[in-house]
Amino acid sequence: MKVPWISKERIALKAMDLIEAFQAVAGYRVKPPIPVEDIIERALGLRLLYEDLEKVFGSNHVLGATYVESGVICINERLFEHSSEGRLVFTCAHEVGHWVLHRRYVDMEETNNSKGEAIVCSLKNAKAPIEWQADHFAACLLMPEKEIREAFDKVCNSEPIIIKNAMSRVNMGARCDEPFVEQWPFIAAAMCEAGGFSNVSKQAMIIRLQDLGLLINKTSTEMNWQTLCSNVNV
Ligand SMILES: [Zn+2]
C-alpha cells in the first residue's frame, strides 16, 4: 500500500498526542514502560488479539495485522515462542502506528486479503515507506524523546556518545579507553534501566539513540545482533 511522505517530527507529534489522549482516559500521567496494550484498548477502543497469523495468511513472515473496518489489531502469537517481550510490544506499537497514520488510506473495496480490510505487516516488506513510518511511530511511542533525554543525562551526562572503535581494530592502534561498537548492548541496557524502558529491546533502544543524535556510530560495523562479535559476552 502506498502512503504519502510524512516527516519524523510529525510522526513523533502523533505519538505524543496518543499518549496524551490515553492519559486523559486513564487519569494518570504515563511514564515508561509505556502500556501499549492499554493504549490500544482504552484510548483507541480497538480489540487486541493474538492469533497464529502464519495459518491465517499462509506465510511465516507475518508479524501483525491491523483490521481497519472491524477495529482489530492482531499480533502473531508465535512471537511468544521465539521473541522477547520487547519485540512483542514493539509489534503492538507498530500496528498502532498503522492505525493512527494509515487507516484512512485503506481502500475497503480494493483490498482482497483473507479478512478484507487489513494492513498486513510482513518481514518481506519491512523496508517499504508504510512500514518505516509505523516503526518510527512505535519508537516514538515507546521511547518518548523527553524521557530518553532524561535517561541519557543520567547515563552519559548529556554528551553524545561518539563511537570510533571496533574490536577488530584493537591491534591497529585503536584507543582502549573509548567505547567499542561491539559494546552497544551495554549502552542500551544502561538506558533501559535508567529510564524504566523495561518493555523495550536493546536493539530498538540503540536505534532510537542514533535517531536522536545521542549516539553516533562512526565505524563501519552496524549495531545489531548479526554484526556483534561472537566473542563479546552480552
Ligand atoms: Zn507494518
Coordinates of C-alpha atoms and ligand atoms in Angstrom, one line a residue:
M1 CA 0.0 0.0 0.0
K2 CA 1.3 3.4 -0.9
V3 CA 1.2 6.2 1.6
P4 CA 2.2 9.9 1.4
W5 CA 5.5 11.0 2.9
I6 CA 5.3 12.3 6.5
S7 CA 8.2 13.9 8.5
K8 CA 9.7 12.2 11.5
E9 CA 8.7 15.2 13.6
R10 CA 5.1 14.9 12.6
I11 CA 5.1 11.2 13.4
A12 CA 6.6 11.9 16.8
L13 CA 3.9 14.5 17.5
K14 CA 1.2 12.0 16.6
A15 CA 2.7 9.5 19.1
M16 CA 2.7 12.2 21.8
D17 CA -0.9 13.1 21.0
L18 CA -1.9 9.5 21.6
I19 CA -0.1 9.3 24.9
E20 CA -1.9 12.5 26.0
A21 CA -5.3 11.0 24.8
F22 CA -4.5 7.9 26.9
Q23 CA -3.6 10.0 29.9
A24 CA -7.0 11.8 29.7
V25 CA -8.8 8.4 29.6
A26 CA -6.7 6.7 32.3
G27 CA -6.5 9.7 34.6
Y28 CA -2.8 9.3 35.4
R29 CA 0.5 10.5 34.0
V30 CA 2.1 7.9 31.8
K31 CA 5.8 7.1 32.1
P32 CA 7.9 4.3 30.7
P33 CA 7.3 1.4 30.4
I34 CA 4.5 2.7 28.1
P35 CA 1.4 0.5 28.4
V36 CA 0.8 -0.2 24.8
E37 CA -1.9 -2.9 25.3
D38 CA -3.9 -0.5 27.5
I39 CA -3.5 2.3 24.9
I40 CA -4.8 0.1 22.2
E41 CA -7.9 -1.0 24.2
R42 CA -8.7 2.1 26.3
A43 CA -7.5 5.1 24.3
L44 CA -8.2 3.8 20.8
G45 CA -11.1 1.4 21.6
L46 CA -9.7 -1.4 19.5
R47 CA -9.6 -5.1 20.2
L48 CA -6.1 -6.6 20.6
L49 CA -5.9 -10.3 19.6
Y50 CA -3.1 -12.8 19.4
E51 CA -3.5 -15.3 16.6
D52 CA -1.5 -17.7 14.6
L53 CA -1.0 -15.4 11.6
E54 CA 1.1 -18.0 9.8
K55 CA -2.1 -20.0 9.4
V56 CA -4.3 -17.0 8.6
F57 CA -2.0 -15.7 5.9
G58 CA -0.1 -18.8 4.9
S59 CA 3.2 -17.1 5.4
N60 CA 5.7 -17.4 8.2
H61 CA 6.8 -13.8 7.7
V62 CA 3.7 -12.0 9.1
L63 CA 4.3 -10.2 12.4
G64 CA 1.0 -8.4 12.8
A65 CA -2.1 -7.1 11.0
T66 CA -4.4 -4.1 11.6
Y67 CA -8.1 -4.6 10.5
V68 CA -9.4 -1.1 9.9
E69 CA -13.1 -1.7 9.4
S70 CA -13.5 -4.0 12.3
G71 CA -11.1 -2.2 14.6
V72 CA -8.9 -5.1 15.5
I73 CA -5.1 -5.3 15.9
C74 CA -3.8 -8.8 15.5
I75 CA -0.3 -10.0 16.6
N76 CA 1.2 -13.2 15.6
E77 CA 1.1 -15.4 18.7
R78 CA 4.2 -17.3 17.5
L79 CA 6.2 -14.2 18.6
F80 CA 5.6 -15.5 22.2
E81 CA 7.6 -18.6 21.2
H82 CA 10.7 -17.1 19.7
S83 CA 10.8 -13.4 20.6
S84 CA 11.5 -11.2 23.5
E85 CA 8.8 -9.0 25.3
G86 CA 10.5 -6.1 23.6
R87 CA 9.8 -7.5 20.1
L88 CA 6.2 -8.3 21.0
V89 CA 5.5 -4.8 22.5
F90 CA 7.2 -3.1 19.5
T91 CA 5.0 -5.1 17.1
C92 CA 1.9 -3.9 19.0
A93 CA 3.1 -0.3 18.9
H94 CA 3.9 -0.7 15.2
E95 CA 0.3 -1.7 14.5
V96 CA -0.9 1.3 16.5
G97 CA 1.3 3.3 14.1
H98 CA -0.6 1.9 11.2
W99 CA -3.9 2.7 12.9
V100 CA -3.0 6.3 13.6
L101 CA -1.1 7.1 10.4
H102 CA -2.5 4.9 7.7
R103 CA -6.1 3.7 8.3
R104 CA -7.5 6.5 6.2
Y105 CA -5.7 5.2 3.2
V106 CA -7.1 1.7 3.3
D107 CA -9.5 1.2 0.4
M108 CA -12.1 -1.1 1.7
E109 CA -13.2 -2.2 -1.8
E110 CA -9.8 -2.9 -3.3
T111 CA -8.3 -5.0 -0.6
N112 CA -8.7 -8.7 -1.1
N113 CA -6.8 -10.4 1.7
S114 CA -8.5 -13.1 3.7
K115 CA -10.1 -10.8 6.3
G116 CA -10.8 -7.9 4.0
E117 CA -9.5 -4.6 5.1
A118 CA -6.2 -5.4 6.8
I119 CA -2.8 -3.7 6.7
V120 CA -0.6 -6.8 6.9
C121 CA 2.9 -6.5 8.3
S122 CA 5.4 -8.9 6.8
L123 CA 9.2 -9.1 7.2
K124 CA 9.2 -9.2 3.4
N125 CA 8.1 -5.6 3.1
A126 CA 9.9 -4.2 6.1
K127 CA 11.6 -1.5 4.1
A128 CA 8.5 -0.1 2.5
P129 CA 7.7 3.6 3.5
I130 CA 4.5 2.5 5.2
E131 CA 6.5 0.1 7.4
W132 CA 9.2 2.6 8.1
Q133 CA 6.7 5.1 9.2
A134 CA 5.0 2.6 11.6
D135 CA 8.3 1.6 13.0
H136 CA 9.2 5.2 13.7
F137 CA 5.8 5.8 15.4
A138 CA 6.4 2.7 17.6
A139 CA 9.8 4.0 18.6
C140 CA 8.4 7.5 19.5
L141 CA 5.5 6.0 21.4
L142 CA 7.6 3.5 23.5
M143 CA 10.6 5.8 23.9
P144 CA 9.4 9.5 24.1
E145 CA 12.2 11.9 23.3
K146 CA 11.8 13.7 26.7
E147 CA 12.2 10.6 28.7
I148 CA 15.0 9.3 26.5
R149 CA 16.9 12.6 27.0
E150 CA 16.3 12.5 30.8
A151 CA 17.7 8.9 31.0
F152 CA 20.6 9.8 28.7
D153 CA 21.5 12.7 31.1
K154 CA 21.7 10.2 33.9
V155 CA 23.8 7.7 32.0
C156 CA 26.1 9.9 29.9
N157 CA 25.9 13.5 31.3
S158 CA 24.2 14.8 28.1
E159 CA 27.2 14.5 25.9
P160 CA 26.5 12.4 22.7
I161 CA 28.5 9.2 22.6
I162 CA 30.7 9.0 19.5
I163 CA 31.9 5.5 18.7
K164 CA 35.0 5.3 16.6
N165 CA 36.4 1.9 17.5
A166 CA 35.6 -1.6 16.6
M167 CA 37.2 -4.5 18.4
S168 CA 38.6 -5.8 15.1
R169 CA 40.8 -2.7 15.1
V170 CA 42.1 -3.1 18.6
N171 CA 45.5 -4.2 17.4
M172 CA 45.6 -1.4 14.8
G173 CA 46.1 1.4 17.3
A174 CA 42.5 2.0 18.4
R175 CA 42.3 3.6 21.8
C176 CA 41.0 1.3 24.5
D177 CA 39.6 3.9 26.9
E178 CA 36.8 4.7 24.5
P179 CA 33.7 2.5 23.8
F180 CA 33.8 -0.1 21.1
V181 CA 30.9 -0.6 18.8
E182 CA 30.5 -4.1 20.0
Q183 CA 29.7 -2.8 23.4
W184 CA 26.4 -1.2 22.2
P185 CA 24.2 -3.7 24.2
F186 CA 25.6 -2.4 27.4
I187 CA 24.8 1.2 26.5
A188 CA 21.3 0.2 25.5
A189 CA 20.8 -1.8 28.7
A190 CA 22.0 1.1 30.9
M191 CA 19.5 3.4 29.1
C192 CA 16.6 0.9 29.6
E193 CA 17.5 0.6 33.3
A194 CA 17.9 4.4 33.8
G195 CA 14.7 5.3 32.1
G196 CA 12.4 2.4 33.1
F197 CA 12.1 1.3 29.5
S198 CA 11.6 -2.3 30.6
N199 CA 9.4 -3.3 27.6
V200 CA 11.9 -2.1 25.0
S201 CA 14.5 -4.2 23.3
K202 CA 18.2 -3.2 23.3
Q203 CA 18.1 -3.2 19.6
A204 CA 15.2 -0.7 19.5
M205 CA 16.9 1.5 22.1
I206 CA 20.1 1.7 20.2
I207 CA 18.3 2.7 17.0
R208 CA 16.4 5.4 18.9
L209 CA 19.6 6.8 20.4
Q210 CA 21.1 7.1 17.0
D211 CA 18.0 8.6 15.5
L212 CA 18.0 11.4 18.2
G213 CA 21.7 12.0 17.6
L214 CA 22.7 10.9 21.1
L215 CA 24.9 8.2 19.8
I216 CA 27.0 8.5 16.7
N217 CA 28.5 5.4 15.2
K218 CA 31.5 6.3 13.1
T219 CA 32.6 2.7 12.5
S220 CA 31.5 0.6 9.5
T221 CA 30.1 -2.0 11.9
E222 CA 26.3 -1.8 12.4
M223 CA 24.9 -2.0 15.9
N224 CA 22.8 -5.1 15.6
W225 CA 23.0 -8.7 16.8
Q226 CA 24.1 -10.0 13.4
T227 CA 27.3 -7.9 13.4
L228 CA 28.1 -8.3 17.0
C229 CA 31.4 -10.1 17.6
S230 CA 30.9 -13.6 18.8
N231 CA 33.5 -13.1 21.5
V232 CA 31.5 -10.4 23.2
N233 CA 29.7 -11.7 26.2
V234 CA 26.4 -9.8 26.5
Ligands
ZN1 ZN 3.5 -2.8 9.5

